[in-house]
Amino acid sequence: MEISERAKSISPSVTLEVSAKANALKAEGASIIAFTAGEPDFNTPEYIIDGAKSALDEGKTKYTATPGIKELRKAIAEKFRKDNGLVYTEDQIVVSDGAKSSLYHAFAAILNDGDEVIVPSPYWVTYCEQIKMCGGVAKVVKTDEKSGYKLFKSQLENAITDKTKCLLLNSPCNPTGVVYEESELKDIAKVCEDHGLYIISDEVYEKLVFDGKKHISIASVSQYAKENTIVINGVSKSYAMTGWRIGYLAAPLNVAKAISKMQGHTTSNACSVAQYAALTALTGRDGENYIRFMASEFDERRKILSSLLDAEGIKYVYPSGAFYVFMRVDDYFGKSYDGNKITGSVDFCNLLLSEGVAAVPGAAFGEDGFVRLAYTVSKEDEIEGVKRISTFLKKLV
Ligand SMILES: Cc1ncc(COP(=O)(O)O)c(C=O)c1O
């Protein structure tokens, strides 16, 4: 049987090779510090588990409305009002099985074949593949140290063609941890308005913002932005609920309806019990406290990891959000470890495993000169992990 051209065009995950190797080494009993997991290492809080148990006891195990149970969509609309100053009716909210699914349906609902989507790099790898799967073309725009790894409005302007439909924005960003300021979002929104572009704004890390910064949704910076943005969010990262698979989006009514219609033929409703768990997460008394606890824990780890890297003279993008440090490794390209030459971030990560550290190659995020360290590990592991990275670097010749 022959697979489609579309399926052929999808790139395999560059992270898989390193993860598979790390797992194989662990299974053999090797000590590996894994800076690879893109998910909180905490358990889902008790009050949310209790909410799910009650839903099960009450028999909430049937199909629900495709865009999600009304109570949850109302709670999400309230979240947008309270946290982001955005007013939506519950009909403008669609709940999906994970923000990844929300993103896919958002691209599917607005892209025609050949439409271009501007994606600032470094980017989360899934965007480009989903855009392709929906018939679009990802137009990657490189950001760099000079722009603080953010998209300048002039860069955006230069990337626009008559095929550009949409801008994809991710703040706080995976993998850099960069957080856009309100003034920067206003500049970007103005360029989008001047060129009639839509915006898809991925805000799944909104609760993990540090250094006194505040997460601002680009949809809130102007009337145009509100009317032309699909905001993507979810409970995975905010409430340590990655396995429950609940994401959501807010969109103009006609777009939300189109997404719901399409979702009715792809995944249907998200898991009913997980929806009730998400409802408890958003409305439960303990939610704010839990988020504060988790954010302060990640903040502490962020400070520890960055000071450890500073002490070793290792360069990285200073993160203000999410739970990642994007470490610069291109200075080591051309050097060898144990007779093996490092030509890129995949080699770097493969060889780093020999010193007992797993990291994700920057090639997975469109920036081969870096590797991503997720500080979803204990502080003790951060200390040991950086010690091992330092040993690795000292062995390079
Ligand atoms: C930037 C970004 N967006 C979306 C997602 C998907 O989240 P979910 O677990 O809700 O599908 C992730 C998960 O790693 C992510 O890093």
mmCIF file of C-alpha atoms and ligand atoms in Angstrom:
data_model
loop_
_atom_site.group_PDB
_atom_site.id
_atom_site.type_symbol
_atom_site.label_atom_id
_atom_site.label_comp_id
_atom_site.label_asym_id
_atom_site.label_seq_id
_atom_site.Cartn_x
_atom_site.Cartn_y
_atom_site.Cartn_z
ATOM 1 C CA MET A 1 0.000 0.000 0.000
ATOM 2 C CA GLU A 2 1.388 3.437 -0.868
ATOM 3 C CA ILE A 3 1.141 6.310 1.551
ATOM 4 C CA SER A 4 -0.038 9.745 0.409
ATOM 5 C CA GLU A 5 2.247 12.583 -0.693
ATOM 6 C CA ARG A 6 0.962 14.479 2.349
ATOM 7 C CA ALA A 7 1.982 11.691 4.739
ATOM 8 C CA LYS A 8 5.364 11.460 3.003
ATOM 9 C CA SER A 9 5.949 15.186 3.553
ATOM 10 C CA ILE A 10 5.711 14.879 7.343
ATOM 11 C CA SER A 11 9.127 14.780 9.029
ATOM 12 C CA PRO A 12 9.865 12.155 11.633
ATOM 13 C CA SER A 13 10.558 13.529 15.087
ATOM 14 C CA VAL A 14 14.283 14.231 15.506
ATOM 15 C CA THR A 15 13.790 13.828 19.235
ATOM 16 C CA LEU A 16 12.813 10.186 18.912
ATOM 17 C CA GLU A 17 16.289 8.866 18.227
ATOM 18 C CA VAL A 18 17.791 10.452 21.346
ATOM 19 C CA SER A 19 14.802 9.530 23.548
ATOM 20 C CA ALA A 20 14.914 5.929 22.343
ATOM 21 C CA LYS A 21 18.647 5.772 23.100
ATOM 22 C CA ALA A 22 18.166 7.346 26.550
ATOM 23 C CA ASN A 23 15.424 4.829 27.383
ATOM 24 C CA ALA A 24 17.512 1.902 26.164
ATOM 25 C CA LEU A 25 20.462 3.050 28.317
ATOM 26 C CA LYS A 26 18.171 3.489 31.349
ATOM 27 C CA ALA A 27 16.739 -0.001 30.806
ATOM 28 C CA GLU A 28 20.308 -1.331 30.921
ATOM 29 C CA GLY A 29 20.689 0.323 34.325
ATOM 30 C CA ALA A 30 22.645 3.440 33.255
ATOM 31 C CA SER A 31 22.192 6.626 35.294
ATOM 32 C CA ILE A 32 20.652 9.209 32.948
ATOM 33 C CA ILE A 33 19.566 12.719 33.927
ATOM 34 C CA ALA A 34 16.744 13.359 31.451
ATOM 35 C CA PHE A 35 16.222 17.050 30.678
ATOM 36 C CA THR A 36 13.829 15.960 27.936
ATOM 37 C CA ALA A 37 10.285 15.883 29.371
ATOM 38 C CA GLY A 38 8.022 18.705 28.183
ATOM 39 C CA GLU A 39 5.641 18.194 31.075
ATOM 40 C CA PRO A 40 5.487 19.088 34.770
ATOM 41 C CA ASP A 41 6.940 16.319 36.935
ATOM 42 C CA PHE A 42 4.217 16.880 39.571
ATOM 43 C CA ASN A 43 1.154 14.708 39.964
ATOM 44 C CA THR A 44 -2.202 16.199 39.027
ATOM 45 C CA PRO A 45 -3.439 17.927 42.235
ATOM 46 C CA GLU A 46 -5.743 15.926 44.519
ATOM 47 C CA TYR A 47 -8.717 18.285 44.160
ATOM 48 C CA ILE A 48 -8.752 17.671 40.392
ATOM 49 C CA ILE A 49 -8.478 13.887 40.804
ATOM 50 C CA ASP A 50 -11.419 14.104 43.234
ATOM 51 C CA GLY A 51 -13.411 16.023 40.610
ATOM 52 C CA ALA A 52 -12.749 13.258 38.088
ATOM 53 C CA LYS A 53 -13.698 10.557 40.604
ATOM 54 C CA SER A 54 -17.017 12.290 41.291
ATOM 55 C CA ALA A 55 -17.714 12.508 37.550
ATOM 56 C CA LEU A 56 -17.104 8.765 37.265
ATOM 57 C CA ASP A 57 -19.323 8.012 40.269
ATOM 58 C CA GLU A 58 -22.052 10.175 38.753
ATOM 59 C CA GLY A 59 -21.871 8.249 35.445
ATOM 60 C CA LYS A 60 -20.526 11.162 33.371
ATOM 61 C CA THR A 61 -19.123 8.654 30.927
ATOM 62 C CA LYS A 62 -21.188 9.249 27.801
ATOM 63 C CA TYR A 63 -20.582 11.316 24.659
ATOM 64 C CA THR A 64 -20.813 15.052 25.347
ATOM 65 C CA ALA A 65 -21.528 17.970 23.018
ATOM 66 C CA THR A 66 -18.709 18.048 20.403
ATOM 67 C CA PRO A 67 -17.235 21.426 21.511
ATOM 68 C CA GLY A 68 -17.331 20.345 25.158
ATOM 69 C CA ILE A 69 -19.725 20.416 28.112
ATOM 70 C CA LYS A 70 -21.420 23.761 28.586
ATOM 71 C CA GLU A 71 -20.167 24.208 32.187
ATOM 72 C CA LEU A 72 -16.555 23.817 31.047
ATOM 73 C CA ARG A 73 -16.933 26.202 28.126
ATOM 74 C CA LYS A 74 -18.492 28.734 30.531
ATOM 75 C CA ALA A 75 -15.589 28.280 32.961
ATOM 76 C CA ILE A 76 -13.110 28.765 30.103
ATOM 77 C CA ALA A 77 -14.908 31.925 28.954
ATOM 78 C CA GLU A 78 -14.663 33.168 32.558
ATOM 79 C CA LYS A 79 -10.937 32.316 32.620
ATOM 80 C CA PHE A 80 -10.383 34.391 29.469
ATOM 81 C CA ARG A 81 -12.307 37.301 31.010
ATOM 82 C CA LYS A 82 -10.474 37.162 34.337
ATOM 83 C CA ASP A 83 -6.926 36.368 33.172
ATOM 84 C CA ASN A 84 -6.749 37.940 29.732
ATOM 85 C CA GLY A 85 -9.429 40.646 29.655
ATOM 86 C CA LEU A 86 -11.064 38.851 26.720
ATOM 87 C CA VAL A 87 -14.826 38.501 26.500
ATOM 88 C CA TYR A 88 -16.141 35.451 24.638
ATOM 89 C CA THR A 89 -19.480 33.684 24.720
ATOM 90 C CA GLU A 90 -19.345 29.972 25.426
ATOM 91 C CA ASP A 91 -20.221 29.336 21.742
ATOM 92 C CA GLN A 92 -16.840 30.801 20.833
ATOM 93 C CA ILE A 93 -15.022 28.171 22.899
ATOM 94 C CA VAL A 94 -14.142 24.687 21.616
ATOM 95 C CA VAL A 95 -12.670 22.047 23.928
ATOM 96 C CA SER A 96 -10.424 19.465 22.240
ATOM 97 C CA ASP A 97 -8.318 16.523 23.307
ATOM 98 C CA GLY A 98 -5.217 18.574 24.050
ATOM 99 C CA ALA A 99 -3.991 21.953 22.816
ATOM 100 C CA LYS A 100 -2.236 20.025 20.036
ATOM 101 C CA SER A 101 -5.631 18.991 18.732
ATOM 102 C CA SER A 102 -6.973 22.560 19.154
ATOM 103 C CA LEU A 103 -4.066 23.796 17.036
ATOM 104 C CA TYR A 104 -4.638 21.198 14.345
ATOM 105 C CA HIS A 105 -8.309 22.075 14.052
ATOM 106 C CA ALA A 106 -7.488 25.798 14.018
ATOM 107 C CA PHE A 107 -5.130 25.347 11.035
ATOM 108 C CA ALA A 108 -7.636 23.021 9.333
ATOM 109 C CA ALA A 109 -10.409 25.579 9.713
ATOM 110 C CA ILE A 110 -8.634 28.579 8.197
ATOM 111 C CA LEU A 111 -6.041 27.306 5.711
ATOM 112 C CA ASN A 112 -6.628 26.727 2.021
ATOM 113 C CA ASP A 113 -4.059 24.801 -0.016
ATOM 114 C CA GLY A 114 -0.915 26.888 -0.481
ATOM 115 C CA ASP A 115 -1.739 29.460 2.226
ATOM 116 C CA GLU A 116 1.369 30.584 4.082
ATOM 117 C CA VAL A 117 1.679 30.715 7.845
ATOM 118 C CA ILE A 118 4.530 32.730 9.326
ATOM 119 C CA VAL A 119 6.259 30.754 12.078
ATOM 120 C CA PRO A 120 9.023 32.484 14.068
ATOM 121 C CA SER A 121 11.913 30.170 14.869
ATOM 122 C CA PRO A 122 12.924 28.636 17.225
ATOM 123 C CA TYR A 123 9.475 27.039 17.163
ATOM 124 C CA TRP A 124 7.685 24.090 18.687
ATOM 125 C CA VAL A 125 8.148 21.368 16.083
ATOM 126 C CA THR A 126 4.486 20.414 15.726
ATOM 127 C CA TYR A 127 3.447 23.732 14.120
ATOM 128 C CA CYS A 128 5.201 23.185 10.795
ATOM 129 C CA GLU A 129 4.045 19.588 10.460
ATOM 130 C CA GLN A 130 0.412 20.451 11.264
ATOM 131 C CA ILE A 131 0.464 23.347 8.790
ATOM 132 C CA LYS A 132 1.645 20.902 6.091
ATOM 133 C CA MET A 133 -1.006 18.368 7.110
ATOM 134 C CA CYS A 134 -3.632 21.070 6.548
ATOM 135 C CA GLY A 135 -2.342 21.973 3.070
ATOM 136 C CA GLY A 136 -0.547 25.150 4.196
ATOM 137 C CA VAL A 137 3.065 26.255 3.883
ATOM 138 C CA ALA A 138 5.091 27.153 6.972
ATOM 139 C CA LYS A 139 7.172 30.248 6.309
ATOM 140 C CA VAL A 140 9.842 30.106 8.991
ATOM 141 C CA VAL A 141 11.317 33.447 10.077
ATOM 142 C CA LYS A 142 14.524 33.182 12.074
ATOM 143 C CA THR A 143 14.860 35.253 15.223
ATOM 144 C CA ASP A 144 18.239 35.730 16.867
ATOM 145 C CA GLU A 145 20.202 37.112 19.790
ATOM 146 C CA LYS A 146 19.866 40.681 18.445
ATOM 147 C CA SER A 147 16.060 40.533 18.580
ATOM 148 C CA GLY A 148 16.091 38.659 21.903
ATOM 149 C CA TYR A 149 14.762 35.622 19.998
ATOM 150 C CA LYS A 150 11.522 37.511 19.348
ATOM 151 C CA LEU A 151 9.923 38.418 16.033
ATOM 152 C CA PHE A 152 10.612 42.060 15.096
ATOM 153 C CA LYS A 153 7.793 43.826 13.291
ATOM 154 C CA SER A 154 10.128 44.584 10.370
ATOM 155 C CA GLN A 155 10.960 40.862 10.058
ATOM 156 C CA LEU A 156 7.250 40.068 10.024
ATOM 157 C CA GLU A 157 6.600 42.720 7.401
ATOM 158 C CA ASN A 158 9.407 41.377 5.173
ATOM 159 C CA ALA A 159 8.070 37.820 5.364
ATOM 160 C CA ILE A 160 4.556 38.692 4.189
ATOM 161 C CA THR A 161 3.602 37.714 0.624
ATOM 162 C CA ASP A 162 0.274 37.711 -1.193
ATOM 163 C CA LYS A 163 -0.151 34.110 0.014
ATOM 164 C CA THR A 164 0.297 34.889 3.731
ATOM 165 C CA LYS A 165 -2.829 33.988 5.673
ATOM 166 C CA CYS A 166 -1.724 33.858 9.248
ATOM 167 C CA LEU A 167 0.931 34.406 11.916
ATOM 168 C CA LEU A 168 1.644 31.756 14.512
ATOM 169 C CA LEU A 169 2.778 33.220 17.824
ATOM 170 C CA ASN A 170 3.873 31.295 20.919
ATOM 171 C CA SER A 171 4.440 33.281 24.110
ATOM 172 C CA PRO A 172 5.805 32.063 26.501
ATOM 173 C CA CYS A 173 7.804 30.168 23.916
ATOM 174 C CA ASN A 174 8.781 26.526 23.780
ATOM 175 C CA PRO A 175 11.826 26.093 23.431
ATOM 176 C CA THR A 176 13.313 29.506 24.364
ATOM 177 C CA GLY A 177 11.142 30.561 27.327
ATOM 178 C CA VAL A 178 10.929 34.020 25.753
ATOM 179 C CA VAL A 179 7.880 36.114 26.741
ATOM 180 C CA TYR A 180 6.624 38.955 24.527
ATOM 181 C CA GLU A 181 5.921 42.376 26.104
ATOM 182 C CA GLU A 182 2.613 44.154 25.495
ATOM 183 C CA SER A 183 4.252 46.851 23.331
ATOM 184 C CA GLU A 184 5.830 44.160 21.128
ATOM 185 C CA LEU A 185 2.483 42.404 20.756
ATOM 186 C CA LYS A 186 0.857 45.702 19.798
ATOM 187 C CA ASP A 187 3.463 46.266 17.085
ATOM 188 C CA ILE A 188 2.939 42.752 15.731
ATOM 189 C CA ALA A 189 -0.861 43.045 15.858
ATOM 190 C CA LYS A 190 -0.658 46.335 13.937
ATOM 191 C CA VAL A 191 1.367 44.721 11.139
ATOM 192 C CA CYS A 192 -1.201 41.888 11.009
ATOM 193 C CA GLU A 193 -3.994 44.454 10.821
ATOM 194 C CA ASP A 194 -2.255 46.422 8.060
ATOM 195 C CA HIS A 195 -1.941 43.231 5.992
ATOM 196 C CA GLY A 196 -5.223 41.541 6.951
ATOM 197 C CA LEU A 197 -3.504 38.552 8.588
ATOM 198 C CA TYR A 198 -5.073 36.166 11.069
ATOM 199 C CA ILE A 199 -3.212 35.175 14.217
ATOM 200 C CA ILE A 200 -3.032 31.838 16.002
ATOM 201 C CA SER A 201 -1.698 32.458 19.492
ATOM 202 C CA ASP A 202 -0.462 29.460 21.456
ATOM 203 C CA GLU A 203 -0.576 30.428 25.145
ATOM 204 C CA VAL A 204 -0.284 27.045 26.862
ATOM 205 C CA TYR A 205 2.558 28.260 29.127
ATOM 206 C CA GLU A 206 0.736 31.421 30.253
ATOM 207 C CA LYS A 207 0.835 30.470 33.946
ATOM 208 C CA LEU A 208 4.605 30.015 33.919
ATOM 209 C CA VAL A 209 5.929 33.571 33.607
ATOM 210 C CA PHE A 210 8.743 34.877 35.833
ATOM 211 C CA ASP A 211 10.820 37.948 36.726
ATOM 212 C CA GLY A 212 7.666 39.962 37.481
ATOM 213 C CA LYS A 213 6.594 39.762 33.842
ATOM 214 C CA LYS A 214 2.935 39.342 32.944
ATOM 215 C CA HIS A 215 1.489 37.151 30.235
ATOM 216 C CA ILE A 216 -0.491 39.212 27.729
ATOM 217 C CA SER A 217 -2.674 37.605 25.084
ATOM 218 C CA ILE A 218 -2.154 39.221 21.694
ATOM 219 C CA ALA A 219 -5.923 38.923 21.189
ATOM 220 C CA SER A 220 -6.360 41.564 23.917
ATOM 221 C CA VAL A 221 -4.186 44.306 22.417
ATOM 222 C CA SER A 222 -6.610 45.687 19.809
ATOM 223 C CA GLN A 223 -10.095 45.242 18.425
ATOM 224 C CA TYR A 224 -8.615 43.863 15.203
ATOM 225 C CA ALA A 225 -6.561 41.309 17.135
ATOM 226 C CA LYS A 226 -9.583 40.178 19.158
ATOM 227 C CA GLU A 227 -11.619 39.639 15.991
ATOM 228 C CA ASN A 228 -8.847 37.886 14.050
ATOM 229 C CA THR A 229 -7.068 35.691 16.582
ATOM 230 C CA ILE A 230 -7.621 32.092 17.564
ATOM 231 C CA VAL A 231 -6.291 31.732 21.121
ATOM 232 C CA ILE A 232 -5.030 28.260 22.031
ATOM 233 C CA ASN A 233 -4.667 27.144 25.627
ATOM 234 C CA GLY A 234 -5.212 24.088 27.825
ATOM 235 C CA VAL A 235 -4.808 22.549 31.242
ATOM 236 C CA SER A 236 -1.791 20.289 30.492
ATOM 237 C CA LYS A 237 0.972 22.643 31.618
ATOM 238 C CA SER A 238 -0.955 24.841 34.091
ATOM 239 C CA TYR A 239 -2.396 22.042 36.215
ATOM 240 C CA ALA A 240 0.019 19.148 35.563
ATOM 241 C CA MET A 241 -2.652 17.416 33.457
ATOM 242 C CA THR A 242 -0.720 16.375 30.337
ATOM 243 C CA GLY A 243 -2.189 12.880 30.253
ATOM 244 C CA TRP A 244 -5.811 14.009 30.566
ATOM 245 C CA ARG A 245 -5.699 15.545 27.079
ATOM 246 C CA ILE A 246 -7.768 18.689 27.474
ATOM 247 C CA GLY A 247 -7.001 21.756 25.373
ATOM 248 C CA TYR A 248 -9.260 24.558 24.280
ATOM 249 C CA LEU A 249 -9.481 27.517 21.958
ATOM 250 C CA ALA A 250 -11.398 30.757 21.649
ATOM 251 C CA ALA A 251 -12.204 32.127 18.214
ATOM 252 C CA PRO A 252 -14.612 34.333 16.267
ATOM 253 C CA LEU A 253 -18.013 32.603 16.267
ATOM 254 C CA ASN A 254 -17.966 31.441 12.633
ATOM 255 C CA VAL A 255 -14.491 29.934 13.105
ATOM 256 C CA ALA A 256 -15.433 28.228 16.385
ATOM 257 C CA LYS A 257 -18.474 26.739 14.636
ATOM 258 C CA ALA A 258 -16.356 25.510 11.708
ATOM 259 C CA ILE A 259 -13.842 23.962 14.107
ATOM 260 C CA SER A 260 -16.594 22.255 16.076
ATOM 261 C CA LYS A 261 -18.094 20.918 12.822
ATOM 262 C CA MET A 262 -14.729 19.497 11.729
ATOM 263 C CA GLN A 263 -13.974 18.091 15.160
ATOM 264 C CA GLY A 264 -17.327 16.308 14.956
ATOM 265 C CA HIS A 265 -15.753 14.213 12.198
ATOM 266 C CA THR A 266 -12.268 13.781 13.653
ATOM 267 C CA THR A 267 -12.150 13.227 17.403
ATOM 268 C CA SER A 268 -15.683 14.251 18.489
ATOM 269 C CA ASN A 269 -15.820 15.441 22.088
ATOM 270 C CA ALA A 270 -12.774 15.287 24.358
ATOM 271 C CA CYS A 271 -12.939 12.578 27.053
ATOM 272 C CA SER A 272 -15.991 13.302 29.234
ATOM 273 C CA VAL A 273 -14.338 12.521 32.575
ATOM 274 C CA ALA A 274 -11.268 14.602 31.653
ATOM 275 C CA GLN A 275 -13.590 17.513 30.810
ATOM 276 C CA TYR A 276 -15.070 17.338 34.328
ATOM 277 C CA ALA A 277 -11.549 17.167 35.746
ATOM 278 C CA ALA A 278 -10.634 20.296 33.748
ATOM 279 C CA LEU A 279 -13.790 22.004 35.014
ATOM 280 C CA THR A 280 -12.675 21.256 38.582
ATOM 281 C CA ALA A 281 -9.154 22.511 37.761
ATOM 282 C CA LEU A 282 -10.476 25.854 36.519
ATOM 283 C CA THR A 283 -13.188 26.423 39.099
ATOM 284 C CA GLY A 284 -11.858 24.643 42.207
ATOM 285 C CA ARG A 285 -10.877 26.692 45.252
ATOM 286 C CA ASP A 286 -7.342 25.278 45.278
ATOM 287 C CA GLY A 287 -6.501 26.158 41.668
ATOM 288 C CA GLU A 288 -4.806 29.515 42.268
ATOM 289 C CA ASN A 289 -2.731 28.123 45.145
ATOM 290 C CA TYR A 290 -1.613 25.165 43.070
ATOM 291 C CA ILE A 291 -0.548 27.334 40.151
ATOM 292 C CA ARG A 292 1.366 29.622 42.534
ATOM 293 C CA PHE A 293 3.117 26.629 44.079
ATOM 294 C CA MET A 294 4.083 25.086 40.739
ATOM 295 C CA ALA A 295 5.218 28.391 39.207
ATOM 296 C CA SER A 296 7.408 29.211 42.215
ATOM 297 C CA GLU A 297 8.958 25.734 42.131
ATOM 298 C CA PHE A 298 9.788 26.118 38.407
ATOM 299 C CA ASP A 299 11.084 29.629 39.022
ATOM 300 C CA GLU A 300 13.482 28.322 41.658
ATOM 301 C CA ARG A 301 14.711 25.573 39.329
ATOM 302 C CA ARG A 302 15.085 28.084 36.491
ATOM 303 C CA LYS A 303 17.303 30.256 38.673
ATOM 304 C CA ILE A 304 19.368 27.275 39.804
ATOM 305 C CA LEU A 305 19.861 25.958 36.271
ATOM 306 C CA SER A 306 20.768 29.344 34.828
ATOM 307 C CA SER A 307 23.248 30.090 37.608
ATOM 308 C CA LEU A 308 24.843 26.645 37.180
ATOM 309 C CA LEU A 309 25.218 27.259 33.437
ATOM 310 C CA ASP A 310 26.579 30.766 34.112
ATOM 311 C CA ALA A 311 29.163 29.317 36.496
ATOM 312 C CA GLU A 312 30.344 26.972 33.723
ATOM 313 C CA GLY A 313 30.424 29.779 31.148
ATOM 314 C CA ILE A 314 27.794 27.990 29.042
ATOM 315 C CA LYS A 315 25.683 30.267 26.829
ATOM 316 C CA TYR A 316 21.890 30.044 26.637
ATOM 317 C CA VAL A 317 18.795 32.099 25.880
ATOM 318 C CA TYR A 318 17.706 33.646 29.182
ATOM 319 C CA PRO A 319 14.179 32.320 29.827
ATOM 320 C CA SER A 320 11.368 34.371 31.402
ATOM 321 C CA GLY A 321 8.681 31.731 31.017
ATOM 322 C CA ALA A 322 7.738 28.062 30.392
ATOM 323 C CA PHE A 323 10.160 25.446 31.812
ATOM 324 C CA TYR A 324 12.970 25.274 29.279
ATOM 325 C CA VAL A 325 16.504 26.560 28.848
ATOM 326 C CA PHE A 326 17.729 26.732 25.243
ATOM 327 C CA MET A 327 21.457 26.124 25.514
ATOM 328 C CA ARG A 328 23.866 27.266 22.831
ATOM 329 C CA VAL A 329 26.137 24.521 21.496
ATOM 330 C CA ASP A 330 27.361 25.680 18.069
ATOM 331 C CA ASP A 331 30.733 26.717 19.563
ATOM 332 C CA TYR A 332 31.427 22.999 20.031
ATOM 333 C CA PHE A 333 30.655 21.949 16.462
ATOM 334 C CA GLY A 334 33.750 20.567 14.742
ATOM 335 C CA LYS A 335 35.132 19.206 18.024
ATOM 336 C CA SER A 336 35.233 15.499 18.871
ATOM 337 C CA TYR A 337 34.162 13.376 21.831
ATOM 338 C CA ASP A 338 35.918 10.051 22.162
ATOM 339 C CA GLY A 339 36.898 10.214 18.489
ATOM 340 C CA ASN A 340 33.394 11.136 17.287
ATOM 341 C CA LYS A 341 33.062 14.494 15.559
ATOM 342 C CA ILE A 342 30.137 16.766 16.493
ATOM 343 C CA THR A 343 28.576 18.253 13.376
ATOM 344 C CA GLY A 344 25.231 19.383 14.789
ATOM 345 C CA SER A 345 22.814 19.309 17.722
ATOM 346 C CA VAL A 346 21.735 15.687 17.071
ATOM 347 C CA ASP A 347 25.373 14.480 17.338
ATOM 348 C CA PHE A 348 25.843 16.667 20.408
ATOM 349 C CA CYS A 349 22.841 15.092 22.169
ATOM 350 C CA ASN A 350 23.711 11.552 21.101
ATOM 351 C CA LEU A 351 27.253 11.898 22.474
ATOM 352 C CA LEU A 352 26.117 13.741 25.622
ATOM 353 C CA LEU A 353 24.181 10.585 26.500
ATOM 354 C CA SER A 354 27.529 8.855 27.056
ATOM 355 C CA GLU A 355 28.045 11.197 30.035
ATOM 356 C CA GLY A 356 24.547 10.373 31.325
ATOM 357 C CA VAL A 357 22.549 13.429 30.185
ATOM 358 C CA ALA A 358 19.581 13.421 27.803
ATOM 359 C CA ALA A 359 18.630 16.686 26.045
ATOM 360 C CA VAL A 360 16.561 17.527 22.957
ATOM 361 C CA PRO A 361 18.501 18.666 19.843
ATOM 362 C CA GLY A 362 17.739 22.213 18.701
ATOM 363 C CA ALA A 363 17.281 20.827 15.173
ATOM 364 C CA ALA A 364 13.837 19.737 16.402
ATOM 365 C CA PHE A 365 12.981 23.429 16.887
ATOM 366 C CA GLY A 366 14.513 24.773 13.690
ATOM 367 C CA GLU A 367 17.760 25.943 15.394
ATOM 368 C CA ASP A 368 20.583 23.446 15.077
ATOM 369 C CA GLY A 369 22.995 25.548 17.148
ATOM 370 C CA PHE A 370 21.159 24.768 20.387
ATOM 371 C CA VAL A 371 19.865 21.990 22.621
ATOM 372 C CA ARG A 372 16.812 22.223 24.893
ATOM 373 C CA LEU A 373 17.011 21.425 28.589
ATOM 374 C CA ALA A 374 13.648 21.056 30.359
ATOM 375 C CA TYR A 375 13.916 21.806 34.075
ATOM 376 C CA THR A 376 11.157 19.349 34.812
ATOM 377 C CA VAL A 377 13.669 17.522 37.033
ATOM 378 C CA SER A 378 14.624 17.880 40.706
ATOM 379 C CA LYS A 379 17.130 20.492 41.858
ATOM 380 C CA GLU A 380 19.558 17.694 42.749
ATOM 381 C CA ASP A 381 19.308 16.393 39.185
ATOM 382 C CA GLU A 382 19.892 19.895 37.828
ATOM 383 C CA ILE A 383 23.150 20.101 39.793
ATOM 384 C CA GLU A 384 24.302 16.624 38.780
ATOM 385 C CA GLY A 385 23.162 17.164 35.168
ATOM 386 C CA VAL A 386 25.165 20.375 34.712
ATOM 387 C CA LYS A 387 28.180 18.719 36.346
ATOM 388 C CA ARG A 388 27.959 15.983 33.699
ATOM 389 C CA ILE A 389 27.489 18.509 30.866
ATOM 390 C CA SER A 390 30.597 20.309 32.088
ATOM 391 C CA THR A 391 32.579 17.046 32.163
ATOM 392 C CA PHE A 392 31.371 16.329 28.618
ATOM 393 C CA LEU A 393 32.464 19.755 27.367
ATOM 394 C CA LYS A 394 35.883 19.407 29.000
ATOM 395 C CA LYS A 395 36.429 16.122 27.146
ATOM 396 C CA LEU A 396 35.847 17.724 23.717
ATOM 397 C CA VAL A 397 38.972 18.114 21.604
HETATM 398 C C1 LIG B 1 4.097 25.190 22.727
HETATM 399 C C2 LIG B 1 3.189 24.045 22.951
HETATM 400 N N1 LIG B 1 1.926 24.102 22.486
HETATM 401 C C3 LIG B 1 1.059 23.098 22.643
HETATM 402 C C4 LIG B 1 1.435 21.946 23.310
HETATM 403 C C5 LIG B 1 0.433 20.827 23.423
HETATM 404 O O1 LIG B 1 -0.135 20.701 24.676
HETATM 405 P P1 LIG B 1 -1.246 19.602 24.961
HETATM 406 O O2 LIG B 1 -0.666 18.662 25.949
HETATM 407 O O3 LIG B 1 -2.397 20.366 25.571
HETATM 408 O O4 LIG B 1 -1.632 18.965 23.684
HETATM 409 C C6 LIG B 1 2.737 21.827 23.809
HETATM 410 C C7 LIG B 1 3.176 20.575 24.464
HETATM 411 O O5 LIG B 1 4.343 20.281 24.620
HETATM 412 C C8 LIG B 1 3.634 22.899 23.633
HETATM 413 O O6 LIG B 1 4.898 22.841 24.092
#
